[in-house]
Amino acid sequence: MANSTLSKAKAAKKDEFYTQFYDIEAEMEAYLDYNPDVFRGKTVLLPCDDPEWSNFTRYFAQNFEELGLKKLISTSYAPDSKTYKGGTQLSLFETQSPKFDKDKTKTHGKIFVLTEDTTGDGVVDLDDLQWDYLEGDGDFRSDEVKKLRDEADIIITNPPFSLFRVFLAWIVEAKKEFIIIGNINCVTYKEVFPLIQNNSVWMGCTIHSGDREFEVPEGYPLKAAGWRIDENGKKYIRVKGVRWYTNIDHGRRHHPLELMTMADNIKYSKHKEVKGKQYSVYDNFEAIEVPYTDAIPKDYDDIMGVPITFLDKYYPEQFEIVGITKTWFGMATKVFPKQIQVSKTGKKSVVTKLNDGAAIEVDGPIEGDVYYIVDGKYYTQAYARILIRKKVSPNTH
């Protein structure tokens, strides 16, 4: 399940997570491997950034010529407009500039633009960035930043986690290419899933499991499960469930999954939930439960419920995305009356949660796990599942 750190960030609106350079570089290289000209002649916008400290800005500025960029634009959000006030870190780049205004730097966003060699050293790089204050605070929803969005060809950033839905809609509205970071659970949002289903948005190439490290501001509370402070005093936290979201093609999307038959899965699967057992059928969706992507049976033609992490390996020519096991999608075949929920500790409460996902009838109480009782029957609930069906090959008769 994704991840308490992002959930806490969302609740507290503490969105100041700075992406590591190697994570950015690895992802961008994946698009370049598939299409070496993916950035050539393009204007790239990095909104919601802190350009002086941003690894996004650093990557694109120092690779400006190699990527063949036309223009790089990076904008920041005014410190006084951030919900989290962790102290403002000013760079020498800013404080030593004749444009520096100690009041404006708190209340106005900043814009950094790179288009040409301004230092006369024969290369276009970080040293050629030109900056100024924005008229407003740099909020991506402002008319000022919208104009920059409309000018750009590609939008790349780590948007505020608490505003992912709004930010993605802001990009889609302008019909721009993008590469952004979000939580894997964003897949289940009603504003996001339809875009994935119709193949308008997909997962990026390089982050699929485990966690990722993000730098956080100096005063950020280190309450995450994993954190560290480096030798220079910089703070980092580890975050689970991170993914790149994009609409730019990459090679990983064109590799079909190698799968076994249902019989072979039952006989040989490495998962105890699959080996030696029959696949469960949902009680409220017309689909079977497939708890792991590698347990998808290649010889099953009807609908299957698979983990949302299936999207990391989704090959659009191999499977059709039919739906998702969320109430708002409307594919449930029944609505349960109120249920008795039994917690892991045995505590009972009356709920309607069984309708929030796919329900599986079980033989009886499940010790040490959450289960539900409805009209004398026992149920467990699968985590959010994407409903898929195998595509029929055009050569199949």
mmCIF file of C-alpha atoms in Angstrom:
data_model
loop_
_atom_site.group_PDB
_atom_site.id
_atom_site.type_symbol
_atom_site.label_atom_id
_atom_site.label_comp_id
_atom_site.label_asym_id
_atom_site.label_seq_id
_atom_site.Cartn_x
_atom_site.Cartn_y
_atom_site.Cartn_z
ATOM 1 C CA MET A 1 0.000 0.000 0.000
ATOM 2 C CA ALA A 2 1.219 3.495 -0.662
ATOM 3 C CA ASN A 3 2.366 5.286 1.796
ATOM 4 C CA SER A 4 1.835 7.144 4.958
ATOM 5 C CA THR A 5 4.530 9.737 4.302
ATOM 6 C CA LEU A 6 2.801 11.122 1.221
ATOM 7 C CA SER A 7 -0.562 10.929 2.959
ATOM 8 C CA LYS A 8 0.774 12.958 5.872
ATOM 9 C CA ALA A 9 2.312 15.452 3.466
ATOM 10 C CA LYS A 10 -1.033 15.788 1.766
ATOM 11 C CA ALA A 11 -2.875 16.319 5.037
ATOM 12 C CA ALA A 12 -0.374 18.869 6.319
ATOM 13 C CA LYS A 13 0.228 20.475 2.896
ATOM 14 C CA LYS A 14 3.968 20.028 3.496
ATOM 15 C CA ASP A 15 4.865 19.529 -0.119
ATOM 16 C CA GLU A 16 8.492 20.654 -0.135
ATOM 17 C CA PHE A 17 10.072 17.460 -1.458
ATOM 18 C CA TYR A 18 13.080 17.956 -3.737
ATOM 19 C CA THR A 19 13.706 15.216 -6.289
ATOM 20 C CA GLN A 20 17.185 13.691 -6.455
ATOM 21 C CA PHE A 21 19.296 14.373 -9.545
ATOM 22 C CA TYR A 22 19.910 10.705 -10.367
ATOM 23 C CA ASP A 23 16.154 9.953 -10.334
ATOM 24 C CA ILE A 24 15.552 12.771 -12.818
ATOM 25 C CA GLU A 25 18.495 11.792 -15.008
ATOM 26 C CA ALA A 26 17.505 8.113 -15.132
ATOM 27 C CA GLU A 27 13.929 8.925 -16.149
ATOM 28 C CA MET A 28 14.876 11.443 -18.831
ATOM 29 C CA GLU A 29 17.445 9.038 -20.279
ATOM 30 C CA ALA A 30 14.662 6.477 -20.762
ATOM 31 C CA TYR A 31 12.770 8.826 -23.103
ATOM 32 C CA LEU A 32 15.986 9.744 -24.902
ATOM 33 C CA ASP A 33 16.815 6.067 -25.418
ATOM 34 C CA TYR A 34 13.445 5.594 -27.114
ATOM 35 C CA ASN A 35 13.541 8.888 -29.035
ATOM 36 C CA PRO A 36 16.853 10.826 -29.051
ATOM 37 C CA ASP A 37 15.031 13.932 -30.322
ATOM 38 C CA VAL A 38 12.274 13.929 -27.691
ATOM 39 C CA PHE A 39 13.391 17.314 -26.293
ATOM 40 C CA ARG A 40 14.928 18.777 -29.440
ATOM 41 C CA GLY A 41 13.546 22.185 -30.414
ATOM 42 C CA LYS A 42 11.196 22.140 -27.425
ATOM 43 C CA THR A 43 10.396 24.679 -24.733
ATOM 44 C CA VAL A 44 10.445 22.947 -21.339
ATOM 45 C CA LEU A 45 8.629 24.428 -18.343
ATOM 46 C CA LEU A 46 9.531 23.440 -14.782
ATOM 47 C CA PRO A 47 6.763 24.948 -12.620
ATOM 48 C CA CYS A 48 6.409 24.563 -8.826
ATOM 49 C CA ASP A 49 10.194 24.507 -8.709
ATOM 50 C CA ASP A 50 12.791 26.268 -6.590
ATOM 51 C CA PRO A 51 15.187 26.974 -9.451
ATOM 52 C CA GLU A 52 18.226 27.897 -7.366
ATOM 53 C CA TRP A 53 18.119 24.547 -5.583
ATOM 54 C CA SER A 54 16.242 22.430 -8.089
ATOM 55 C CA ASN A 55 17.786 19.331 -9.620
ATOM 56 C CA PHE A 56 15.248 19.612 -12.444
ATOM 57 C CA THR A 57 16.660 23.014 -13.361
ATOM 58 C CA ARG A 58 20.221 21.760 -12.958
ATOM 59 C CA TYR A 59 19.658 18.717 -15.192
ATOM 60 C CA PHE A 60 18.026 20.611 -18.060
ATOM 61 C CA ALA A 61 20.344 23.616 -17.849
ATOM 62 C CA GLN A 62 23.558 21.634 -17.898
ATOM 63 C CA ASN A 63 22.260 19.405 -20.711
ATOM 64 C CA PHE A 64 20.610 22.254 -22.667
ATOM 65 C CA GLU A 65 22.714 21.884 -25.807
ATOM 66 C CA GLU A 66 22.936 18.099 -25.778
ATOM 67 C CA LEU A 67 19.138 17.840 -25.507
ATOM 68 C CA GLY A 68 18.699 20.446 -28.240
ATOM 69 C CA LEU A 69 16.321 22.555 -26.157
ATOM 70 C CA LYS A 70 14.858 25.731 -27.581
ATOM 71 C CA LYS A 71 14.079 27.293 -24.201
ATOM 72 C CA LEU A 72 14.064 26.357 -20.512
ATOM 73 C CA ILE A 73 11.684 28.096 -18.100
ATOM 74 C CA SER A 74 11.676 27.392 -14.373
ATOM 75 C CA THR A 75 9.397 29.066 -11.821
ATOM 76 C CA SER A 76 9.257 29.098 -8.035
ATOM 77 C CA TYR A 77 6.525 29.680 -5.481
ATOM 78 C CA ALA A 78 6.842 32.627 -3.062
ATOM 79 C CA PRO A 79 7.939 31.501 0.437
ATOM 80 C CA ASP A 80 5.204 33.531 2.149
ATOM 81 C CA SER A 81 2.547 31.730 0.075
ATOM 82 C CA LYS A 82 3.655 28.258 1.136
ATOM 83 C CA THR A 83 1.664 26.611 3.887
ATOM 84 C CA TYR A 84 4.857 25.161 5.285
ATOM 85 C CA LYS A 85 7.118 27.964 6.481
ATOM 86 C CA GLY A 86 10.499 26.348 6.953
ATOM 87 C CA GLY A 87 12.691 29.392 6.571
ATOM 88 C CA THR A 88 13.828 30.846 3.260
ATOM 89 C CA GLN A 89 17.147 29.661 1.865
ATOM 90 C CA LEU A 90 18.572 32.410 -0.309
ATOM 91 C CA SER A 91 21.263 31.612 -2.836
ATOM 92 C CA LEU A 92 24.248 33.791 -3.676
ATOM 93 C CA PHE A 93 22.884 33.723 -7.217
ATOM 94 C CA GLU A 94 19.978 35.810 -5.970
ATOM 95 C CA THR A 95 21.441 37.906 -3.139
ATOM 96 C CA GLN A 96 24.391 39.127 -5.190
ATOM 97 C CA SER A 97 22.188 40.188 -8.093
ATOM 98 C CA PRO A 98 21.264 43.881 -8.526
ATOM 99 C CA LYS A 99 17.650 42.687 -8.886
ATOM 100 C CA PHE A 100 17.583 41.302 -5.334
ATOM 101 C CA ASP A 101 14.766 42.698 -3.180
ATOM 102 C CA LYS A 102 14.552 41.284 0.346
ATOM 103 C CA ASP A 103 10.807 41.960 0.552
ATOM 104 C CA LYS A 104 9.910 40.731 -2.931
ATOM 105 C CA THR A 105 11.831 37.516 -2.413
ATOM 106 C CA LYS A 106 9.307 36.542 0.273
ATOM 107 C CA THR A 107 6.133 37.527 -1.532
ATOM 108 C CA HIS A 108 6.887 36.938 -5.214
ATOM 109 C CA GLY A 109 7.731 33.859 -7.170
ATOM 110 C CA LYS A 110 10.782 33.826 -9.409
ATOM 111 C CA ILE A 111 11.289 32.901 -13.038
ATOM 112 C CA PHE A 112 14.516 31.567 -14.527
ATOM 113 C CA VAL A 113 14.914 31.453 -18.308
ATOM 114 C CA LEU A 114 17.647 29.862 -20.411
ATOM 115 C CA THR A 115 17.858 30.336 -24.168
ATOM 116 C CA GLU A 116 21.407 31.275 -25.146
ATOM 117 C CA ASP A 117 25.030 31.765 -24.141
ATOM 118 C CA THR A 118 25.042 35.019 -22.158
ATOM 119 C CA THR A 119 28.468 34.629 -20.518
ATOM 120 C CA GLY A 120 30.363 34.324 -23.779
ATOM 121 C CA ASP A 121 32.116 31.086 -22.803
ATOM 122 C CA GLY A 122 30.812 29.264 -25.871
ATOM 123 C CA VAL A 123 28.342 26.960 -24.109
ATOM 124 C CA VAL A 124 24.749 27.278 -22.899
ATOM 125 C CA ASP A 125 24.528 26.031 -19.316
ATOM 126 C CA LEU A 126 23.617 26.912 -15.728
ATOM 127 C CA ASP A 127 25.725 30.061 -15.785
ATOM 128 C CA ASP A 128 23.532 31.504 -18.536
ATOM 129 C CA LEU A 129 20.263 31.360 -16.576
ATOM 130 C CA GLN A 130 18.548 34.742 -16.464
ATOM 131 C CA TRP A 131 16.152 35.422 -13.597
ATOM 132 C CA ASP A 132 13.597 37.930 -12.409
ATOM 133 C CA TYR A 133 10.710 38.162 -9.988
ATOM 134 C CA LEU A 134 7.274 37.134 -11.186
ATOM 135 C CA GLU A 135 4.451 39.622 -10.835
ATOM 136 C CA GLY A 136 2.639 37.219 -8.501
ATOM 137 C CA ASP A 137 3.483 34.438 -6.065
ATOM 138 C CA GLY A 138 4.173 31.817 -8.746
ATOM 139 C CA ASP A 139 1.083 29.665 -8.170
ATOM 140 C CA PHE A 140 0.683 27.443 -11.251
ATOM 141 C CA ARG A 141 -3.011 28.362 -11.417
ATOM 142 C CA SER A 142 -2.264 32.083 -11.882
ATOM 143 C CA ASP A 143 -2.774 33.679 -15.302
ATOM 144 C CA GLU A 144 0.928 34.523 -15.308
ATOM 145 C CA VAL A 145 2.076 30.928 -15.007
ATOM 146 C CA LYS A 146 -0.733 29.718 -17.277
ATOM 147 C CA LYS A 147 0.792 31.822 -20.059
ATOM 148 C CA LEU A 148 4.110 30.060 -19.499
ATOM 149 C CA ARG A 149 2.290 26.731 -19.613
ATOM 150 C CA ASP A 150 0.696 27.650 -22.914
ATOM 151 C CA GLU A 151 4.093 28.644 -24.317
ATOM 152 C CA ALA A 152 5.735 25.367 -23.290
ATOM 153 C CA ASP A 153 5.841 22.105 -25.217
ATOM 154 C CA ILE A 154 6.674 19.859 -22.265
ATOM 155 C CA ILE A 155 5.977 20.326 -18.538
ATOM 156 C CA ILE A 156 8.232 18.480 -16.108
ATOM 157 C CA THR A 157 8.197 18.730 -12.314
ATOM 158 C CA ASN A 158 7.458 17.242 -8.930
ATOM 159 C CA PRO A 159 4.153 19.036 -8.225
ATOM 160 C CA PRO A 160 2.770 19.569 -4.717
ATOM 161 C CA PHE A 161 1.495 16.154 -3.618
ATOM 162 C CA SER A 162 -1.630 17.722 -2.163
ATOM 163 C CA LEU A 163 -2.506 19.282 -5.526
ATOM 164 C CA PHE A 164 -1.767 16.385 -7.879
ATOM 165 C CA ARG A 165 -5.334 16.132 -9.210
ATOM 166 C CA VAL A 166 -5.533 19.860 -9.890
ATOM 167 C CA PHE A 167 -2.067 20.015 -11.399
ATOM 168 C CA LEU A 168 -2.661 17.127 -13.806
ATOM 169 C CA ALA A 169 -5.967 18.661 -14.902
ATOM 170 C CA TRP A 170 -4.093 21.962 -15.462
ATOM 171 C CA ILE A 171 -1.714 20.198 -17.857
ATOM 172 C CA VAL A 172 -4.359 18.117 -19.625
ATOM 173 C CA GLU A 173 -6.489 21.226 -20.163
ATOM 174 C CA ALA A 174 -3.647 22.749 -22.179
ATOM 175 C CA LYS A 175 -2.957 19.491 -24.067
ATOM 176 C CA LYS A 176 0.731 19.492 -23.197
ATOM 177 C CA GLU A 177 3.278 16.704 -22.980
ATOM 178 C CA PHE A 178 4.451 16.107 -19.437
ATOM 179 C CA ILE A 179 6.569 14.053 -17.042
ATOM 180 C CA ILE A 180 5.557 14.542 -13.398
ATOM 181 C CA ILE A 181 5.905 12.739 -10.077
ATOM 182 C CA GLY A 182 3.001 11.465 -7.987
ATOM 183 C CA ASN A 183 1.868 8.716 -5.642
ATOM 184 C CA ILE A 184 0.889 5.339 -7.137
ATOM 185 C CA ASN A 185 -2.474 5.730 -5.377
ATOM 186 C CA CYS A 186 -3.234 8.690 -7.666
ATOM 187 C CA VAL A 187 -4.158 5.990 -10.191
ATOM 188 C CA THR A 188 -7.377 5.400 -8.243
ATOM 189 C CA TYR A 189 -8.561 9.017 -8.390
ATOM 190 C CA LYS A 190 -11.636 9.574 -10.506
ATOM 191 C CA GLU A 191 -9.841 12.523 -12.139
ATOM 192 C CA VAL A 192 -6.839 10.354 -13.075
ATOM 193 C CA PHE A 193 -7.995 6.807 -13.812
ATOM 194 C CA PRO A 194 -10.083 7.644 -16.924
ATOM 195 C CA LEU A 195 -6.965 9.220 -18.472
ATOM 196 C CA ILE A 196 -5.041 6.005 -17.845
ATOM 197 C CA GLN A 197 -7.880 3.863 -19.121
ATOM 198 C CA ASN A 198 -8.099 5.710 -22.436
ATOM 199 C CA ASN A 199 -4.308 5.649 -22.832
ATOM 200 C CA SER A 200 -3.853 9.407 -22.428
ATOM 201 C CA VAL A 201 -1.597 8.993 -19.369
ATOM 202 C CA TRP A 202 0.691 6.135 -18.317
ATOM 203 C CA MET A 203 3.428 5.293 -15.864
ATOM 204 C CA GLY A 204 6.963 6.508 -16.467
ATOM 205 C CA CYS A 205 9.870 4.192 -17.019
ATOM 206 C CA THR A 206 12.243 4.027 -14.080
ATOM 207 C CA ILE A 207 10.467 3.930 -10.693
ATOM 208 C CA HIS A 208 8.474 0.769 -10.036
ATOM 209 C CA SER A 209 8.990 -0.447 -6.495
ATOM 210 C CA GLY A 210 10.685 0.313 -3.244
ATOM 211 C CA ASP A 211 11.057 3.900 -2.110
ATOM 212 C CA ARG A 212 12.771 7.080 -3.182
ATOM 213 C CA GLU A 213 14.751 9.668 -1.274
ATOM 214 C CA PHE A 214 13.777 13.341 -1.360
ATOM 215 C CA GLU A 215 15.573 16.325 0.104
ATOM 216 C CA VAL A 216 13.435 18.467 2.427
ATOM 217 C CA PRO A 217 13.903 22.035 3.729
ATOM 218 C CA GLU A 218 16.077 22.772 6.724
ATOM 219 C CA GLY A 219 13.216 23.101 9.222
ATOM 220 C CA TYR A 220 11.172 20.162 7.931
ATOM 221 C CA PRO A 221 10.114 17.745 10.730
ATOM 222 C CA LEU A 222 11.799 14.358 10.284
ATOM 223 C CA LYS A 223 8.857 12.124 11.161
ATOM 224 C CA ALA A 224 9.058 9.734 8.216
ATOM 225 C CA ALA A 225 9.967 6.089 8.783
ATOM 226 C CA GLY A 226 13.217 6.594 6.875
ATOM 227 C CA TRP A 227 15.302 9.752 7.044
ATOM 228 C CA ARG A 228 18.887 10.956 7.214
ATOM 229 C CA ILE A 229 21.005 14.086 7.501
ATOM 230 C CA ASP A 230 24.116 14.159 5.310
ATOM 231 C CA GLU A 231 27.553 15.495 6.143
ATOM 232 C CA ASN A 232 26.522 18.969 4.947
ATOM 233 C CA GLY A 233 23.469 19.061 7.177
ATOM 234 C CA LYS A 234 20.958 18.471 4.371
ATOM 235 C CA LYS A 235 17.844 16.545 5.368
ATOM 236 C CA TYR A 236 16.368 13.651 3.407
ATOM 237 C CA ILE A 237 13.314 11.450 3.828
ATOM 238 C CA ARG A 238 12.433 8.204 2.082
ATOM 239 C CA VAL A 239 9.008 7.996 0.452
ATOM 240 C CA LYS A 240 7.194 4.863 -0.720
ATOM 241 C CA GLY A 241 4.799 4.530 -3.611
ATOM 242 C CA VAL A 242 6.414 7.170 -5.839
ATOM 243 C CA ARG A 243 5.837 7.031 -9.597
ATOM 244 C CA TRP A 244 6.464 9.092 -12.703
ATOM 245 C CA TYR A 245 3.317 9.914 -14.704
ATOM 246 C CA THR A 246 3.648 10.882 -18.360
ATOM 247 C CA ASN A 247 2.138 10.971 -21.834
ATOM 248 C CA ILE A 248 5.499 10.692 -23.620
ATOM 249 C CA ASP A 249 6.365 7.313 -25.083
ATOM 250 C CA HIS A 250 9.179 5.123 -23.784
ATOM 251 C CA GLY A 251 10.419 1.639 -24.518
ATOM 252 C CA ARG A 252 9.073 -0.092 -21.434
ATOM 253 C CA ARG A 253 5.515 0.334 -22.734
ATOM 254 C CA HIS A 254 6.253 -2.013 -25.639
ATOM 255 C CA HIS A 255 7.284 -5.158 -23.785
ATOM 256 C CA PRO A 256 4.517 -7.749 -23.322
ATOM 257 C CA LEU A 257 4.304 -9.539 -20.002
ATOM 258 C CA GLU A 258 5.602 -13.110 -20.010
ATOM 259 C CA LEU A 259 2.907 -15.103 -18.222
ATOM 260 C CA MET A 260 1.955 -18.670 -17.288
ATOM 261 C CA THR A 261 -1.335 -20.460 -17.729
ATOM 262 C CA MET A 262 -3.788 -20.556 -14.848
ATOM 263 C CA ALA A 263 -2.969 -24.212 -14.210
ATOM 264 C CA ASP A 264 0.763 -23.509 -14.096
ATOM 265 C CA ASN A 265 0.258 -20.566 -11.769
ATOM 266 C CA ILE A 266 -1.683 -22.753 -9.370
ATOM 267 C CA LYS A 267 1.018 -25.413 -9.587
ATOM 268 C CA TYR A 268 4.219 -23.339 -9.620
ATOM 269 C CA SER A 269 3.507 -19.794 -8.380
ATOM 270 C CA LYS A 270 5.967 -18.390 -5.839
ATOM 271 C CA HIS A 271 3.052 -16.714 -4.024
ATOM 272 C CA LYS A 272 1.332 -18.640 -1.232
ATOM 273 C CA GLU A 273 -1.958 -16.884 -2.054
ATOM 274 C CA VAL A 274 -1.899 -18.474 -5.540
ATOM 275 C CA LYS A 275 0.006 -21.755 -5.330
ATOM 276 C CA GLY A 276 -2.267 -24.739 -4.786
ATOM 277 C CA LYS A 277 -5.418 -22.610 -4.733
ATOM 278 C CA GLN A 278 -8.184 -21.676 -7.108
ATOM 279 C CA TYR A 279 -8.507 -18.052 -8.182
ATOM 280 C CA SER A 280 -11.228 -16.310 -6.141
ATOM 281 C CA VAL A 281 -14.221 -14.670 -7.777
ATOM 282 C CA TYR A 282 -15.404 -11.301 -6.485
ATOM 283 C CA ASP A 283 -18.855 -11.209 -4.970
ATOM 284 C CA ASN A 284 -19.647 -7.711 -6.245
ATOM 285 C CA PHE A 285 -17.681 -7.501 -9.515
ATOM 286 C CA GLU A 286 -17.716 -9.898 -12.467
ATOM 287 C CA ALA A 287 -14.018 -10.689 -12.270
ATOM 288 C CA ILE A 288 -11.474 -12.988 -10.652
ATOM 289 C CA GLU A 289 -8.948 -11.835 -8.070
ATOM 290 C CA VAL A 290 -5.314 -11.790 -9.246
ATOM 291 C CA PRO A 291 -3.258 -10.552 -6.274
ATOM 292 C CA TYR A 292 0.056 -10.256 -8.167
ATOM 293 C CA THR A 293 0.885 -9.085 -11.679
ATOM 294 C CA ASP A 294 3.061 -12.137 -12.368
ATOM 295 C CA ALA A 295 0.088 -14.352 -11.457
ATOM 296 C CA ILE A 296 -2.065 -13.092 -14.334
ATOM 297 C CA PRO A 297 -3.091 -16.239 -16.241
ATOM 298 C CA LYS A 298 -2.336 -15.952 -19.940
ATOM 299 C CA ASP A 299 -5.171 -18.319 -20.884
ATOM 300 C CA TYR A 300 -7.994 -16.517 -19.067
ATOM 301 C CA ASP A 301 -10.194 -14.467 -21.393
ATOM 302 C CA ASP A 302 -12.635 -12.803 -18.992
ATOM 303 C CA ILE A 303 -12.169 -9.869 -16.614
ATOM 304 C CA MET A 304 -9.462 -9.971 -13.940
ATOM 305 C CA GLY A 305 -8.810 -7.674 -10.997
ATOM 306 C CA VAL A 306 -5.081 -6.880 -10.753
ATOM 307 C CA PRO A 307 -3.005 -4.647 -8.429
ATOM 308 C CA ILE A 308 -2.596 -1.011 -9.447
ATOM 309 C CA THR A 309 1.148 -1.702 -9.737
ATOM 310 C CA PHE A 310 0.230 -3.714 -12.846
ATOM 311 C CA LEU A 311 0.460 -0.373 -14.641
ATOM 312 C CA ASP A 312 4.247 -0.446 -14.229
ATOM 313 C CA LYS A 313 4.300 -3.285 -16.769
ATOM 314 C CA TYR A 314 1.170 -2.532 -18.745
ATOM 315 C CA TYR A 315 1.506 -3.218 -22.480
ATOM 316 C CA PRO A 316 -1.543 -1.660 -24.198
ATOM 317 C CA GLU A 317 -1.499 -4.166 -27.047
ATOM 318 C CA GLN A 318 -1.720 -7.094 -24.626
ATOM 319 C CA PHE A 319 -4.507 -6.036 -22.240
ATOM 320 C CA GLU A 320 -7.547 -3.785 -22.224
ATOM 321 C CA ILE A 321 -8.270 -1.765 -19.076
ATOM 322 C CA VAL A 322 -11.965 -2.285 -18.427
ATOM 323 C CA GLY A 323 -12.460 -0.450 -15.136
ATOM 324 C CA ILE A 324 -11.472 -0.115 -11.499
ATOM 325 C CA THR A 325 -12.977 -1.446 -8.279
ATOM 326 C CA LYS A 326 -13.987 1.958 -6.949
ATOM 327 C CA THR A 327 -17.583 2.878 -6.177
ATOM 328 C CA TRP A 328 -17.478 5.974 -8.364
ATOM 329 C CA PHE A 329 -16.640 3.915 -11.466
ATOM 330 C CA GLY A 330 -19.973 2.095 -11.258
ATOM 331 C CA MET A 331 -19.041 -1.473 -12.238
ATOM 332 C CA ALA A 332 -20.121 -3.144 -8.995
ATOM 333 C CA THR A 333 -22.856 -5.745 -9.512
ATOM 334 C CA LYS A 334 -24.345 -5.397 -6.030
ATOM 335 C CA VAL A 335 -24.462 -3.065 -3.034
ATOM 336 C CA PHE A 336 -24.017 -4.589 0.401
ATOM 337 C CA PRO A 337 -26.192 -3.483 3.303
ATOM 338 C CA LYS A 338 -24.396 -2.280 6.416
ATOM 339 C CA GLN A 339 -21.746 -4.719 7.584
ATOM 340 C CA ILE A 340 -20.041 -5.686 10.789
ATOM 341 C CA GLN A 341 -16.335 -4.978 10.368
ATOM 342 C CA VAL A 342 -14.014 -7.019 12.548
ATOM 343 C CA SER A 343 -10.586 -5.434 12.993
ATOM 344 C CA LYS A 344 -7.252 -7.243 13.324
ATOM 345 C CA THR A 345 -7.639 -7.049 17.084
ATOM 346 C CA GLY A 346 -11.209 -8.381 16.979
ATOM 347 C CA LYS A 347 -12.966 -5.057 17.529
ATOM 348 C CA LYS A 348 -16.381 -4.894 15.852
ATOM 349 C CA SER A 349 -18.020 -1.866 14.237
ATOM 350 C CA VAL A 350 -20.900 -1.232 11.837
ATOM 351 C CA VAL A 351 -19.676 0.134 8.482
ATOM 352 C CA THR A 352 -20.399 0.330 4.750
ATOM 353 C CA LYS A 353 -16.738 -0.028 3.695
ATOM 354 C CA LEU A 354 -17.243 -3.335 1.890
ATOM 355 C CA ASN A 355 -18.797 -1.352 -0.948
ATOM 356 C CA ASP A 356 -15.580 0.625 -1.431
ATOM 357 C CA GLY A 357 -13.851 -2.175 -3.325
ATOM 358 C CA ALA A 358 -13.914 -5.788 -4.466
ATOM 359 C CA ALA A 359 -15.341 -8.226 -1.898
ATOM 360 C CA ILE A 360 -14.388 -11.903 -1.673
ATOM 361 C CA GLU A 361 -16.512 -14.370 0.271
ATOM 362 C CA VAL A 362 -14.532 -16.565 2.680
ATOM 363 C CA ASP A 363 -15.394 -19.620 4.712
ATOM 364 C CA GLY A 364 -15.296 -17.965 8.114
ATOM 365 C CA PRO A 365 -13.534 -15.501 10.411
ATOM 366 C CA ILE A 366 -9.946 -14.570 9.451
ATOM 367 C CA GLU A 367 -7.773 -14.395 12.531
ATOM 368 C CA GLY A 368 -5.362 -11.465 12.602
ATOM 369 C CA ASP A 369 -6.883 -9.721 9.591
ATOM 370 C CA VAL A 370 -9.810 -7.428 8.823
ATOM 371 C CA TYR A 371 -12.995 -9.134 7.664
ATOM 372 C CA TYR A 372 -16.684 -8.325 7.310
ATOM 373 C CA ILE A 373 -19.912 -10.080 8.242
ATOM 374 C CA VAL A 374 -23.045 -9.597 6.141
ATOM 375 C CA ASP A 375 -26.209 -11.683 6.680
ATOM 376 C CA GLY A 376 -24.200 -14.440 8.306
ATOM 377 C CA LYS A 377 -21.620 -14.595 5.504
ATOM 378 C CA TYR A 378 -17.954 -13.646 5.839
ATOM 379 C CA TYR A 379 -16.019 -11.447 3.424
ATOM 380 C CA THR A 380 -12.613 -9.933 2.931
ATOM 381 C CA GLN A 381 -11.842 -6.970 0.696
ATOM 382 C CA ALA A 382 -9.079 -6.693 -1.885
ATOM 383 C CA TYR A 383 -7.105 -3.461 -2.147
ATOM 384 C CA ALA A 384 -7.970 -1.259 -5.133
ATOM 385 C CA ARG A 385 -7.873 -3.375 -8.276
ATOM 386 C CA ILE A 386 -7.681 -2.436 -11.938
ATOM 387 C CA LEU A 387 -10.026 -4.549 -14.031
ATOM 388 C CA ILE A 388 -8.405 -5.855 -17.199
ATOM 389 C CA ARG A 389 -9.150 -8.272 -19.996
ATOM 390 C CA LYS A 390 -6.797 -9.925 -22.450
ATOM 391 C CA LYS A 391 -6.896 -8.422 -25.929
ATOM 392 C CA VAL A 392 -7.644 -10.765 -28.782
ATOM 393 C CA SER A 393 -4.823 -10.896 -31.301
ATOM 394 C CA PRO A 394 -5.914 -9.914 -34.832
ATOM 395 C CA ASN A 395 -4.464 -13.260 -35.960
ATOM 396 C CA THR A 396 -6.697 -15.236 -33.606
ATOM 397 C CA HIS A 397 -9.669 -16.965 -35.225
#
